[in-house]
Amino acid sequence: RERGAKSLIVAETDGTLEQWWEPYVGGRSEDFAGVIRAFLEEAPAAWDILFLDKGKMGISPNLAPRLRLSRECFGMPYEVYEWTGQGVAGAALYMVSDRFLLRFAQIIH
């Protein structure tokens, strides 16, 4: 918050791309930085957290993507879903918004 960051990526010690991004998202490691940039360019104004370790785990069945990120350099398009927490807990690799960081002290009591 004090540095005025627009977003922050958090990774647990095992929150590596090989451990979470590749198997669960199905993404290529070389796409990761570009997907982050694309998301920040196209993200809804009121986003708080983007789980980078879930893929489609934790979303309601038949839920349509909120955002589809596609660039010529990506190995595939990446879809962003509203996470509903369906049977999944924890977070090993995620990104939070500046909005989340500014409200963090009020959210956690």
GROMACS .gro file of C-alpha atoms in nm:
model
  109
    1ARG     CA    1   0.000   0.000   0.000
    2GLU     CA    2   0.269   0.246   0.100
    3ARG     CA    3   0.448   0.205  -0.234
    4GLY     CA    4   0.133   0.279  -0.433
    5ALA     CA    5   0.143  -0.055  -0.617
    6LYS     CA    6  -0.139  -0.107  -0.867
    7SER     CA    7  -0.131  -0.481  -0.803
    8LEU     CA    8   0.066  -0.739  -0.610
    9ILE     CA    9   0.138  -1.103  -0.695
   10VAL     CA   10   0.163  -1.332  -0.394
   11ALA     CA   11   0.319  -1.679  -0.411
   12GLU     CA   12   0.362  -1.930  -0.132
   13THR     CA   13   0.691  -2.116  -0.125
   14ASP     CA   14   0.539  -2.384  -0.348
   15GLY     CA   15   0.348  -2.131  -0.558
   16THR     CA   16   0.555  -2.186  -0.870
   17LEU     CA   17   0.434  -2.176  -1.226
   18GLU     CA   18   0.531  -2.541  -1.271
   19GLN     CA   19   0.336  -2.646  -0.960
   20TRP     CA   20   0.017  -2.443  -1.014
   21TRP     CA   21  -0.006  -2.237  -1.335
   22GLU     CA   22   0.084  -2.510  -1.580
   23PRO     CA   23  -0.120  -2.805  -1.445
   24TYR     CA   24  -0.432  -2.623  -1.319
   25VAL     CA   25  -0.462  -2.328  -1.554
   26GLY     CA   26  -0.313  -2.525  -1.840
   27GLY     CA   27  -0.097  -2.229  -1.928
   28ARG     CA   28   0.254  -2.204  -2.059
   29SER     CA   29   0.513  -2.047  -1.830
   30GLU     CA   30   0.624  -1.818  -2.111
   31ASP     CA   31   0.268  -1.676  -2.132
   32PHE     CA   32   0.246  -1.585  -1.763
   33ALA     CA   33   0.386  -1.229  -1.769
   34GLY     CA   34   0.185  -1.145  -2.081
   35VAL     CA   35  -0.136  -1.280  -1.929
   36ILE     CA   36  -0.079  -1.065  -1.621
   37ARG     CA   37  -0.025  -0.755  -1.837
   38ALA     CA   38  -0.329  -0.837  -2.051
   39PHE     CA   39  -0.546  -0.885  -1.742
   40LEU     CA   40  -0.434  -0.552  -1.594
   41GLU     CA   41  -0.517  -0.380  -1.925
   42GLU     CA   42  -0.863  -0.538  -1.952
   43ALA     CA   43  -0.963  -0.606  -1.590
   44PRO     CA   44  -1.299  -0.490  -1.460
   45ALA     CA   45  -1.262  -0.170  -1.255
   46ALA     CA   46  -1.381  -0.337  -0.933
   47TRP     CA   47  -1.162  -0.651  -0.930
   48ASP     CA   48  -1.004  -0.754  -0.600
   49ILE     CA   49  -0.825  -1.087  -0.645
   50LEU     CA   50  -0.719  -1.304  -0.938
   51PHE     CA   51  -0.637  -1.663  -0.848
   52LEU     CA   52  -0.350  -1.784  -1.066
   53ASP     CA   53  -0.347  -2.138  -0.926
   54LYS     CA   54  -0.703  -2.261  -0.978
   55GLY     CA   55  -0.796  -2.283  -1.343
   56LYS     CA   56  -1.164  -2.382  -1.340
   57MET     CA   57  -1.148  -2.531  -0.992
   58GLY     CA   58  -1.372  -2.343  -0.750
   59ILE     CA   59  -1.620  -2.201  -1.001
   60SER     CA   60  -1.986  -2.289  -1.040
   61PRO     CA   61  -2.057  -2.540  -1.317
   62ASN     CA   62  -2.161  -2.389  -1.651
   63LEU     CA   63  -2.040  -2.044  -1.549
   64ALA     CA   64  -1.948  -1.825  -1.846
   65PRO     CA   65  -1.611  -1.648  -1.843
   66ARG     CA   66  -1.612  -1.282  -1.736
   67LEU     CA   67  -1.311  -1.205  -1.952
   68ARG     CA   68  -1.122  -1.373  -2.234
   69LEU     CA   69  -0.759  -1.276  -2.278
   70SER     CA   70  -0.607  -1.344  -2.616
   71ARG     CA   71  -0.285  -1.224  -2.771
   72GLU     CA   72  -0.104  -1.346  -3.080
   73CYS     CA   73   0.193  -1.453  -2.867
   74PHE     CA   74  -0.015  -1.669  -2.627
   75GLY     CA   75  -0.023  -2.042  -2.678
   76MET     CA   76  -0.399  -2.027  -2.616
   77PRO     CA   77  -0.663  -1.780  -2.500
   78TYR     CA   78  -0.701  -1.746  -2.122
   79GLU     CA   79  -1.044  -1.713  -1.963
   80VAL     CA   80  -1.116  -1.539  -1.634
   81TYR     CA   81  -1.409  -1.664  -1.427
   82GLU     CA   82  -1.577  -1.533  -1.117
   83TRP     CA   83  -1.446  -1.758  -0.841
   84THR     CA   84  -1.730  -1.894  -0.629
   85GLY     CA   85  -1.532  -2.121  -0.397
   86GLN     CA   86  -1.704  -2.443  -0.501
   87GLY     CA   87  -1.521  -2.706  -0.294
   88VAL     CA   88  -1.179  -2.541  -0.317
   89ALA     CA   89  -0.984  -2.355  -0.049
   90GLY     CA   90  -0.640  -2.205  -0.014
   91ALA     CA   91  -0.432  -1.993  -0.245
   92ALA     CA   92  -0.074  -2.061  -0.349
   93LEU     CA   93  -0.045  -1.810  -0.635
   94TYR     CA   94  -0.266  -1.504  -0.674
   95MET     CA   95  -0.272  -1.134  -0.755
   96VAL     CA   96  -0.455  -0.862  -0.563
   97SER     CA   97  -0.556  -0.515  -0.678
   98ASP     CA   98  -0.461  -0.180  -0.530
   99ARG     CA   99  -0.825  -0.151  -0.429
  100PHE     CA  100  -0.789  -0.472  -0.226
  101LEU     CA  101  -0.464  -0.349  -0.069
  102LEU     CA  102  -0.621  -0.018   0.031
  103ARG     CA  103  -0.916  -0.195   0.195
  104PHE     CA  104  -0.712  -0.477   0.348
  105ALA     CA  105  -0.692  -0.333   0.700
  106GLN     CA  106  -1.071  -0.292   0.706
  107ILE     CA  107  -1.136  -0.641   0.569
  108ILE     CA  108  -0.918  -0.825   0.823
  109HIS     CA  109  -1.009  -0.771   1.185
   0.00000   0.00000   0.00000
